[in-house]
Short mmCIF file of C-alpha atoms and ligand atoms in Angstrom, two decimals:
data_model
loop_
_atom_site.label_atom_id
_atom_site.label_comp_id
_atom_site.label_asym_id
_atom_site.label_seq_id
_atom_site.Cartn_x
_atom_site.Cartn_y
_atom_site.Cartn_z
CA UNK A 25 103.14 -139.13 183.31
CA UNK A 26 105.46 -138.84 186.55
CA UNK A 27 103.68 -137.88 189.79
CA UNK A 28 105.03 -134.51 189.59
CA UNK A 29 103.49 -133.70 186.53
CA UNK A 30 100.14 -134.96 187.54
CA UNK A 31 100.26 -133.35 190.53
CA UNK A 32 100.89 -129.81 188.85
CA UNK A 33 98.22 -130.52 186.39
CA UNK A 34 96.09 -131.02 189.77
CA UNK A 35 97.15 -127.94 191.72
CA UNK A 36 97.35 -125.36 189.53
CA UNK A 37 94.77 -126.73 186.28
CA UNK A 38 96.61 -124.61 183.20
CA UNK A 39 94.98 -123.17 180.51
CA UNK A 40 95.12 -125.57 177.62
CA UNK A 41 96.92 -126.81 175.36
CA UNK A 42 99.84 -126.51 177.35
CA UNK A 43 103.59 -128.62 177.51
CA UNK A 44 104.27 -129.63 180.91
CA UNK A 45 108.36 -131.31 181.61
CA UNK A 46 109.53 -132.54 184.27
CA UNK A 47 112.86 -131.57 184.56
CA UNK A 48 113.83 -133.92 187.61
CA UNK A 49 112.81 -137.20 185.23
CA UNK A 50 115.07 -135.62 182.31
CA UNK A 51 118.07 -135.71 184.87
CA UNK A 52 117.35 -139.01 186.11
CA UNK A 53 117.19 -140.10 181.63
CA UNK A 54 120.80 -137.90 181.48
CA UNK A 55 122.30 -140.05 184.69
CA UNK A 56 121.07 -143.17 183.25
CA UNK A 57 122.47 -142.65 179.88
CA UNK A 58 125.85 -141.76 180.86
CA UNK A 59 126.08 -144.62 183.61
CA UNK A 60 125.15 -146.97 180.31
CA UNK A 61 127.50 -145.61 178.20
CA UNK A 62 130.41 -144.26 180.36
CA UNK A 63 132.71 -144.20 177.79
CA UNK A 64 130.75 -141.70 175.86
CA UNK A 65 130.96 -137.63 176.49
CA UNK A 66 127.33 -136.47 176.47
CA UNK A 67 126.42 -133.36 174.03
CA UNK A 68 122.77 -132.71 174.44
CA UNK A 69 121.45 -131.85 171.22
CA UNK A 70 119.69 -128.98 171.96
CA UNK A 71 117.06 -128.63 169.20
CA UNK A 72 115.21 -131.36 170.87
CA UNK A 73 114.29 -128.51 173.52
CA UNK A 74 116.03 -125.57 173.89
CA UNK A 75 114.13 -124.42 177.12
CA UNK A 76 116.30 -122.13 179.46
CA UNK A 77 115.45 -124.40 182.29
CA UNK A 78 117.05 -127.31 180.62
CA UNK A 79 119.82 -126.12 178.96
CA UNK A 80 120.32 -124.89 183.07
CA UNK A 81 120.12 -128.26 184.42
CA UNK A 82 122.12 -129.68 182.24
CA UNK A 83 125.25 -127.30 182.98
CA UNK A 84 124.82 -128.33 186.16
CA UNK A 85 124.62 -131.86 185.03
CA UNK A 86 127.94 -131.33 183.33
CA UNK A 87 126.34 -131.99 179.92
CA UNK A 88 127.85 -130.93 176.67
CA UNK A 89 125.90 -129.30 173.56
CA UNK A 90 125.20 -130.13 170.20
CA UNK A 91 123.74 -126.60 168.85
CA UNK A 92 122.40 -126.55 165.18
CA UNK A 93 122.51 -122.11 164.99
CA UNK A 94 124.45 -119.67 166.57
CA UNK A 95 121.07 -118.62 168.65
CA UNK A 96 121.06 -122.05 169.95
CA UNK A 97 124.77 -121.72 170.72
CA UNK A 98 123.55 -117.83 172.34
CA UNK A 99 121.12 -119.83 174.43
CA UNK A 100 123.91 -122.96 175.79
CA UNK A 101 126.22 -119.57 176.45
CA UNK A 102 123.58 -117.77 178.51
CA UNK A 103 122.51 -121.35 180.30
CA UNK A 104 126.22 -121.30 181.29
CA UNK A 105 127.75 -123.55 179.14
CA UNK A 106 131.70 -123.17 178.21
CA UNK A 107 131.92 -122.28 174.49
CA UNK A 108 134.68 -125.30 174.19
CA UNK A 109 131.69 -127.39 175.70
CA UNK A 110 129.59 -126.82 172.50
CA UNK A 111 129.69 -128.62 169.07
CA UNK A 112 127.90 -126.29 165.97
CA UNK A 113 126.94 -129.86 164.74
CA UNK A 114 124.47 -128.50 161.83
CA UNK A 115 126.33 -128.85 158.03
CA UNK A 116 124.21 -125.99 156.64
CA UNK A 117 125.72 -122.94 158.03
CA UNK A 118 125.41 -119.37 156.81
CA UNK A 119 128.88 -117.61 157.31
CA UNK A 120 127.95 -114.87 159.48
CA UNK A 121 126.91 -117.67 161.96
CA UNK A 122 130.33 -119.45 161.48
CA UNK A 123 132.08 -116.07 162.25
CA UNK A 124 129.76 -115.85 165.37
CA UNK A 125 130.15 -119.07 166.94
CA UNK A 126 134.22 -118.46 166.28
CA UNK A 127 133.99 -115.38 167.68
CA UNK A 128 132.52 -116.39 170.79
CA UNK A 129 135.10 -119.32 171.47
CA UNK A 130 133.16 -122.68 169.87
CA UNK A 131 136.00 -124.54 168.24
CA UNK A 132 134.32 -127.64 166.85
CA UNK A 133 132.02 -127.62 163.49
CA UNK A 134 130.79 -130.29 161.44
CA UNK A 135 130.25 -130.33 157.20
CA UNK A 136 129.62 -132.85 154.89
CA UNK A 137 131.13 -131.52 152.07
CA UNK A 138 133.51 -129.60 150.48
CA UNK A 139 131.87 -125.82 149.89
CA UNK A 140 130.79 -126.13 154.11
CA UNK A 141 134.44 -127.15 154.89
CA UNK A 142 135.85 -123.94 153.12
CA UNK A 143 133.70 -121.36 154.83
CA UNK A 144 134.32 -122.88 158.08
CA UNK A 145 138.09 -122.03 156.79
CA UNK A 146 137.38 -119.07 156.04
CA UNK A 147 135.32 -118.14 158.84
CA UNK A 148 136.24 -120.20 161.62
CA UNK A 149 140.30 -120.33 160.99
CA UNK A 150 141.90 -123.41 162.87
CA UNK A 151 138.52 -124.74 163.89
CA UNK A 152 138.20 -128.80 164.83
CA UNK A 153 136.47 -130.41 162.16
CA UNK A 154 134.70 -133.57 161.87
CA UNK A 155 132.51 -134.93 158.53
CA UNK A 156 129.57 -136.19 159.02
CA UNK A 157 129.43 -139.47 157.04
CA UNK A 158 126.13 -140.94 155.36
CA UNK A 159 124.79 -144.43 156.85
CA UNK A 160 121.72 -146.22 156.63
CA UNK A 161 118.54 -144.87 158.61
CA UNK A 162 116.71 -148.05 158.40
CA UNK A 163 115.43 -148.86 161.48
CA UNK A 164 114.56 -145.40 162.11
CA UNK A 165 111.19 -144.19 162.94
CA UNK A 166 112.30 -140.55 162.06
CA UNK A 167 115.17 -140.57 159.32
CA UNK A 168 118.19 -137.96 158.56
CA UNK A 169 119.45 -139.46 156.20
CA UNK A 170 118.75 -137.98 152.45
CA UNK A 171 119.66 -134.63 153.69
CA UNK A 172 123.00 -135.06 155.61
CA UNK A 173 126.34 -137.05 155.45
CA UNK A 174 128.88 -137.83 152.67
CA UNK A 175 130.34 -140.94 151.33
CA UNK A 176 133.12 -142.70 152.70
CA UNK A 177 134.90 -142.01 149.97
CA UNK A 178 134.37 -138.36 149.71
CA UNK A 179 134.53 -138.26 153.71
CA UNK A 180 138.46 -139.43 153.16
CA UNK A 181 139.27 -136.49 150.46
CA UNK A 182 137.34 -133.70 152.76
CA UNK A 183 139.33 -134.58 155.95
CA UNK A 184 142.41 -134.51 154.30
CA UNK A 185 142.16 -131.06 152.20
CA UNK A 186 141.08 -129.93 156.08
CA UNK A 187 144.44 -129.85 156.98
CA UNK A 188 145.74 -128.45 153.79
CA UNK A 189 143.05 -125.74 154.42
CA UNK A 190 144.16 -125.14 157.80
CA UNK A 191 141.72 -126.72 159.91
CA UNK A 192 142.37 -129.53 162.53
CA UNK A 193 140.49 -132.52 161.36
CA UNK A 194 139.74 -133.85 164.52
CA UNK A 195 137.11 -136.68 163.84
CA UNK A 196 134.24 -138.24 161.57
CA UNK A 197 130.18 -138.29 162.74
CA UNK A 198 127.47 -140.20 161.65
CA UNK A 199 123.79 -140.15 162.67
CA UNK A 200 121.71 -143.53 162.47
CA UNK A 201 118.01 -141.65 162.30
CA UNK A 202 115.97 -140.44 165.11
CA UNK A 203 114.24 -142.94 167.47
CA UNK A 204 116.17 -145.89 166.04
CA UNK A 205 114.90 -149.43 167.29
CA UNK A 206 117.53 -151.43 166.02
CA UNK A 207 121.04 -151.55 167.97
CA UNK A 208 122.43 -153.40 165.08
CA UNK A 209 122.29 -149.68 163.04
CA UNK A 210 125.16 -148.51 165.85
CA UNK A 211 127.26 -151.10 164.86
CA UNK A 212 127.06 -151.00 161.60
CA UNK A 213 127.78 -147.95 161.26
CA UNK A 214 130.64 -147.97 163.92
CA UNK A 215 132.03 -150.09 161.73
CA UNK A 216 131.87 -148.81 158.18
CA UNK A 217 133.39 -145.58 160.10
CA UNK A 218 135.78 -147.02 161.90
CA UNK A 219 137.69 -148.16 158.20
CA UNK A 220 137.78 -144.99 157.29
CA UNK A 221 138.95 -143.67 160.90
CA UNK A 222 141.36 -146.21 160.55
CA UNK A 223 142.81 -145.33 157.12
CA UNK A 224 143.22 -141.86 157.78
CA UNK A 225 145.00 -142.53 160.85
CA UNK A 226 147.44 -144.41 158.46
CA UNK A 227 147.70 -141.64 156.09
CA UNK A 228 149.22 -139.46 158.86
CA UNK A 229 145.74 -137.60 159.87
CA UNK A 230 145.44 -137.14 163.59
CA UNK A 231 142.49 -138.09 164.35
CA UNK A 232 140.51 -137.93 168.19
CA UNK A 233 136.92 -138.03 167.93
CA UNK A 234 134.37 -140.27 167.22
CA UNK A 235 130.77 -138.78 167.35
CA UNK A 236 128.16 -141.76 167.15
CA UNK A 237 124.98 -139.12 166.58
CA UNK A 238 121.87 -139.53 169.21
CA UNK A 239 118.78 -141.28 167.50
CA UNK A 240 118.47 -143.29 171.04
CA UNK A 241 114.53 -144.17 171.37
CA UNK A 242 111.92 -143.78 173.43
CA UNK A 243 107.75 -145.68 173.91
CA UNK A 244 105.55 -144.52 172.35
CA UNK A 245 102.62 -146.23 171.50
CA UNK A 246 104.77 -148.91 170.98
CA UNK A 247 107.46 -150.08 173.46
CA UNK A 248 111.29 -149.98 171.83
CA UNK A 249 114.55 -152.05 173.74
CA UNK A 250 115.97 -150.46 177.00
CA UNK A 251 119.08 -148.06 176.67
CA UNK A 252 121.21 -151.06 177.84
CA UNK A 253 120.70 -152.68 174.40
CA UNK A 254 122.32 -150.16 172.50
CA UNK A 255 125.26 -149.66 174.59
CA UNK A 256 125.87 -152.80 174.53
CA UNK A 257 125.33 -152.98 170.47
CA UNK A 258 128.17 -149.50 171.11
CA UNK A 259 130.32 -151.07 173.17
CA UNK A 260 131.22 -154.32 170.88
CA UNK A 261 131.10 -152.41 168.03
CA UNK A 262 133.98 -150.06 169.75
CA UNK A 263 135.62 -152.59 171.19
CA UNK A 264 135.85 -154.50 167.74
CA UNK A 265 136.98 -152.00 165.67
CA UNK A 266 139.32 -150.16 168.49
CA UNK A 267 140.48 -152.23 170.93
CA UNK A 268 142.17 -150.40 173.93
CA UNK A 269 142.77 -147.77 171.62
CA UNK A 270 139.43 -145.64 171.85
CA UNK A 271 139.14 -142.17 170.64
CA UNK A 272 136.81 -139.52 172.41
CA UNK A 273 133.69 -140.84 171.96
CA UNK A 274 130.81 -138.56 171.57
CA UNK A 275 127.04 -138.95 171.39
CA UNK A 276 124.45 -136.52 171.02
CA UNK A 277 121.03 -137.61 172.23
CA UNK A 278 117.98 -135.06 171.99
CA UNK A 279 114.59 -137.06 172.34
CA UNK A 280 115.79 -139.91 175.21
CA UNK A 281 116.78 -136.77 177.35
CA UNK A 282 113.60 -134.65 177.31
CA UNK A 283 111.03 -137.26 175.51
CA UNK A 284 109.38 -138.71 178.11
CA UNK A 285 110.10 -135.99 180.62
CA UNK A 286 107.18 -134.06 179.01
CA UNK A 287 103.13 -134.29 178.75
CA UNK A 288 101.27 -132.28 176.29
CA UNK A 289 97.58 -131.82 178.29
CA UNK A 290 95.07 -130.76 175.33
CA UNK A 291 91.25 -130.27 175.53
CA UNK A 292 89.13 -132.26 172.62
CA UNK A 293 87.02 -129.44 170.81
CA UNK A 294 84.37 -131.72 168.65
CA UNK A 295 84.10 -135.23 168.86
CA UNK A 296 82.00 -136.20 165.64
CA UNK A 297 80.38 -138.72 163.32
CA UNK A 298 80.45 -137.38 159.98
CA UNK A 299 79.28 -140.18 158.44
CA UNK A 300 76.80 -141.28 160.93
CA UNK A 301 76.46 -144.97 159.19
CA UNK A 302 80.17 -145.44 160.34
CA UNK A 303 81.31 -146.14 163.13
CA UNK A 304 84.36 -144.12 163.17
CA UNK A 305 84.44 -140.97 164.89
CA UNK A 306 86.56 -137.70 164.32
CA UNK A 307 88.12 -136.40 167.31
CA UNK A 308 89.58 -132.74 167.21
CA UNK A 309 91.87 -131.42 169.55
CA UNK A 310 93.16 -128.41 170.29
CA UNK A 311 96.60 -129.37 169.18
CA UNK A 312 97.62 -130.42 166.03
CA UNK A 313 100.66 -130.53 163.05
CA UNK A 314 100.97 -126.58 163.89
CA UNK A 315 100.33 -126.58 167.54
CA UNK A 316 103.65 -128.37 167.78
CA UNK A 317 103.36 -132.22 166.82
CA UNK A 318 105.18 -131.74 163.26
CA UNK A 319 106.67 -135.16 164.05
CA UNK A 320 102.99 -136.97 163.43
CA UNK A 321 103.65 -135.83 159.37
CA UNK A 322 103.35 -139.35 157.88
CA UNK A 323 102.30 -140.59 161.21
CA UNK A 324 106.16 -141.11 161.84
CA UNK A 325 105.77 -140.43 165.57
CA UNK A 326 102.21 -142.31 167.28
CA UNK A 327 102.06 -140.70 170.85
CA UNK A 328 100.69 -142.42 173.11
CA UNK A 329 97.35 -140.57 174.38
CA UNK A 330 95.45 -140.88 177.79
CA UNK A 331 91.57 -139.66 178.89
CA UNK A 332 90.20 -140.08 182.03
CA UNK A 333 87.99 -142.28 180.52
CA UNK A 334 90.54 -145.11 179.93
CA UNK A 335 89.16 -148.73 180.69
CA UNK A 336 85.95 -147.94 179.22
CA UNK A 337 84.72 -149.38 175.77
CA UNK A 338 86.63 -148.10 173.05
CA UNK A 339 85.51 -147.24 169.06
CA UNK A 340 87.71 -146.30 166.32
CA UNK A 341 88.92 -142.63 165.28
CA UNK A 342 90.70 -140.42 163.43
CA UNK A 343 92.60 -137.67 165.20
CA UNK A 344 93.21 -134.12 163.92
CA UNK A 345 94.01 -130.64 164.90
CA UNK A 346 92.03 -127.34 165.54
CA UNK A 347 92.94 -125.33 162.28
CA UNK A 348 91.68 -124.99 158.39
CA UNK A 349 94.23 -126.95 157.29
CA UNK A 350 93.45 -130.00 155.41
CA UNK A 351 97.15 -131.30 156.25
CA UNK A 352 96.55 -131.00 160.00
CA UNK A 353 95.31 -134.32 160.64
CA UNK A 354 97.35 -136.35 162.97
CA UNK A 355 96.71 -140.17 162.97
CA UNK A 356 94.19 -141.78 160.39
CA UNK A 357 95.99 -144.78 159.31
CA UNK A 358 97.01 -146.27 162.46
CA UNK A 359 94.21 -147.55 164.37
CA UNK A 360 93.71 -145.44 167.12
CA UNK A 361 90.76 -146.39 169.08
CA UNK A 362 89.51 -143.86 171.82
CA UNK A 363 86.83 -144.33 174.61
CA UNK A 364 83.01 -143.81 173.16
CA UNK A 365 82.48 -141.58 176.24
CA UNK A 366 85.17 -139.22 175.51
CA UNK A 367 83.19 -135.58 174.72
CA UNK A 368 84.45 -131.82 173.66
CA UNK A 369 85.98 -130.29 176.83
CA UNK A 370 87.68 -133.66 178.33
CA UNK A 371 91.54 -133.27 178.59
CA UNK A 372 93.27 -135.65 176.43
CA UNK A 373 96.91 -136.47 177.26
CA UNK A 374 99.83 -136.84 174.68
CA UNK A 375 102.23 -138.48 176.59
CA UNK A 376 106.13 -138.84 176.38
CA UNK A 377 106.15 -135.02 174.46
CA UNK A 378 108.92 -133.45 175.71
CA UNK A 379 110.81 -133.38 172.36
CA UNK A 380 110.50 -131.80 169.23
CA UNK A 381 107.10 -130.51 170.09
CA UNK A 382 107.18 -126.79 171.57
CA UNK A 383 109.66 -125.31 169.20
CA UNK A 384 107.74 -126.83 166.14
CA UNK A 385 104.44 -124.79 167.40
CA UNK A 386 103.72 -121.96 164.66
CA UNK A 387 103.34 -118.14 165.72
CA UNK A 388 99.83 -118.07 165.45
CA UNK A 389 98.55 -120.17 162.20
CA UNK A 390 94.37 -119.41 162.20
CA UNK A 391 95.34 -117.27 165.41
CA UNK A 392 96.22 -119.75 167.58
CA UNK A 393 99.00 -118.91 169.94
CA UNK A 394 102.44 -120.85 170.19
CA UNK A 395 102.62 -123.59 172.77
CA UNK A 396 102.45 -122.93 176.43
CA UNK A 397 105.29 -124.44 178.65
CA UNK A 398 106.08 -125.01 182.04
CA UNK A 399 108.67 -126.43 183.42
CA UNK A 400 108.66 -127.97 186.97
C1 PLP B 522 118.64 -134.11 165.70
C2 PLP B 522 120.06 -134.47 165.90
C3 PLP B 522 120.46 -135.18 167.03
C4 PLP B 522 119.48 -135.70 168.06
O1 PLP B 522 118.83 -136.83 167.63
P1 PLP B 522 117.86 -137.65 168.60
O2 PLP B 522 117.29 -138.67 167.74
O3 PLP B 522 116.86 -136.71 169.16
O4 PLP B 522 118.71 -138.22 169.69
C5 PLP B 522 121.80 -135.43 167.20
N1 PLP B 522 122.72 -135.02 166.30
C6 PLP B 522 122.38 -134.35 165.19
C7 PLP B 522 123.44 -133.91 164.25
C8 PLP B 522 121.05 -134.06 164.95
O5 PLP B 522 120.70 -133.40 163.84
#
């Protein structure tokens, strides 16, 4: 937690649960990824958090945007953003929200196959283009990969009926899974894309962009390599495969901007031994899967959590949420231990959850409100 935070948390003691960013700290993670990887033009992918007061401070930070809707393209226009400063980077699009986006000046739209490449014809006439092609998540706490991306193969057909259809087919994409340990995924990938960036440079397809995805990670519980190991992994790989002949390179990281610029401050509502010849003990907070931590399904995502209480003797437990739900239980297979004097009413601390937590909070499952936010 920075100093700022804690300090809010002191002065003004919000009602709970509540999201608390720091939006000085998510600068300083924006500054330090672009002075690592200077090469790369930054497009903030903006379902991550699509707060007004970020989206703000990253105009100002000349930031670009990755926007997965047109409202999330609405909300990068009313922040201040250019629309030629915004990439509608989702593959599913309906066509009214093609026609919107064109309408309103956004020029660049990805697909992944052929039916999303002929609406964006249709709808967005002489649009950029790139095709998001299909590379291994492993490595990935959080994968994309069933969903999205095409083969190489099939990436090579689509970007060439693009300019029969056209379109400009300005580059290929790729996305290596959210909070990705392993640098070695970048280059791979680099690599198996840079062939076919290659090739269809050959065939007479003018080519520009390169956009490497985000998946950059962040600690949790568990501590994953600096930012300078991946641009370094990025960097060779570019190098390699390029030479002095780079094209625009672009990346699009959501969770190392905002992740650990945010605190989620919750309030434990029971702690209890339901089996009292056990010694684990069921701690329920006042947040769970539907307050906003979606990204604890399968315990992908183990946040790291803090109690006043820390340093004291711990005990096993299992953590859950505050509704009816039999599904919202958050960790229960991955030994979290919590301090035996932690009681209902003590604040417990989910650290580093600035992403993909307060736009995942339902509208009021078992009556509970949506997330509160501030942002300082
Ligand atoms: C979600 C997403 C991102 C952001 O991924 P992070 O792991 O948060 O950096 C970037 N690009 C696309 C296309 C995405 O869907």
């Amino acid at each position: 937690m920075t100093p700022k935070i804690a300090r809010f948390f002191a002065d003004t003691q919000p009602a709970l649960p509540c999201l608390v960013v720091d939006l000085d700290r998510m600068a300083e993670n924006f500054r330090a990824l672009r002075a690592a990887l200077p090469l790369a033009r930054i497009y903030y992918a903006v379902k991550a958090n699509p707060a007004a007061p970020i989206l703000e401070r990253l105009v100002r930070l000349e930031s670009a945007f990755d926007a997965a809707s047109f409202e999330e393209i609405e909300a990068c226009l009313k922040a201040g953003a250019a629309p030629g400063e915004i990439s509608f980077g989702n593959t599913i699009k309906k066509a009214r929200a093609i026609a919107a986006a064109h309408a309103a000046g956004v020029s660049l739209f990805a697909f992944d196959s052929a039916e999303e490449l002929e609406k964006i014809a249709r709808h967005a006439p002489g649009a950029r283009v790139y095709c998001r092609i299909l590379v291994t998540n492993e490595g990935a706490d959080w994968p994309l990969s069933r969903k999205f991306g095409t083969s190489v193969a099939a990436g090579r057909a689509l970007m060439l009926r693009a300019g029969a259809l056209g379109l400009d087919p300005y580059g290929l994409s790729f996305h290596v899974g959210s909070q990705q340990k392993h640098g070695a995924a970048y280059e791979a990938a680099i690599g198996q894309v840079a062939m076919l960036f290659t090739d269809l440079t050959e065939r007479g397809v003018d080519l520009r962009m390169l956009n490497l995805g985000g998946g950059f990670p962040i600690p949790y519980r568990e501590t994953v390599p600096e930012i300078d190991h991946f641009a370094h992994a990025i960097t060779r790989a570019l190098t390699r495969h390029f030479g002095n002949d780079l094209p625009e390179i672009v990346i699009e990281p959501g969770r190392f901007i905002v992740g650990d610029a945010g605190v989620v401050r919750s309030e434990v509502v029971l702690v209890s031994r339901r089996d009292p010849d056990q010694p684990l003990r069921w701690v329920y907070l006042d947040i769970g899967r539907f307050g906003g931590l979606a990204e604890t399904e399968g315990e992908a995502i183990r946040y790291h959590l803090a109690t006043r209480h820390d340093g004291g003797p711990t005990g096993p437990v299992a953590i859950a949420g505050p509704t009816c739900d039999g599904a919202d239980i958050l960790y229960e297979k991955s030994n979290y231990r919590l301090p035996l004097a932690l009681t209902a009413g003590d604040a417990v601390d989910l650290l580093a959850t600035g992403a993909y937590v307060s736009t995942y909070a339902s509208q009021g499952f078992n009556g509970f409100a949506p997330l509160a936010e501030h942002y300082i």
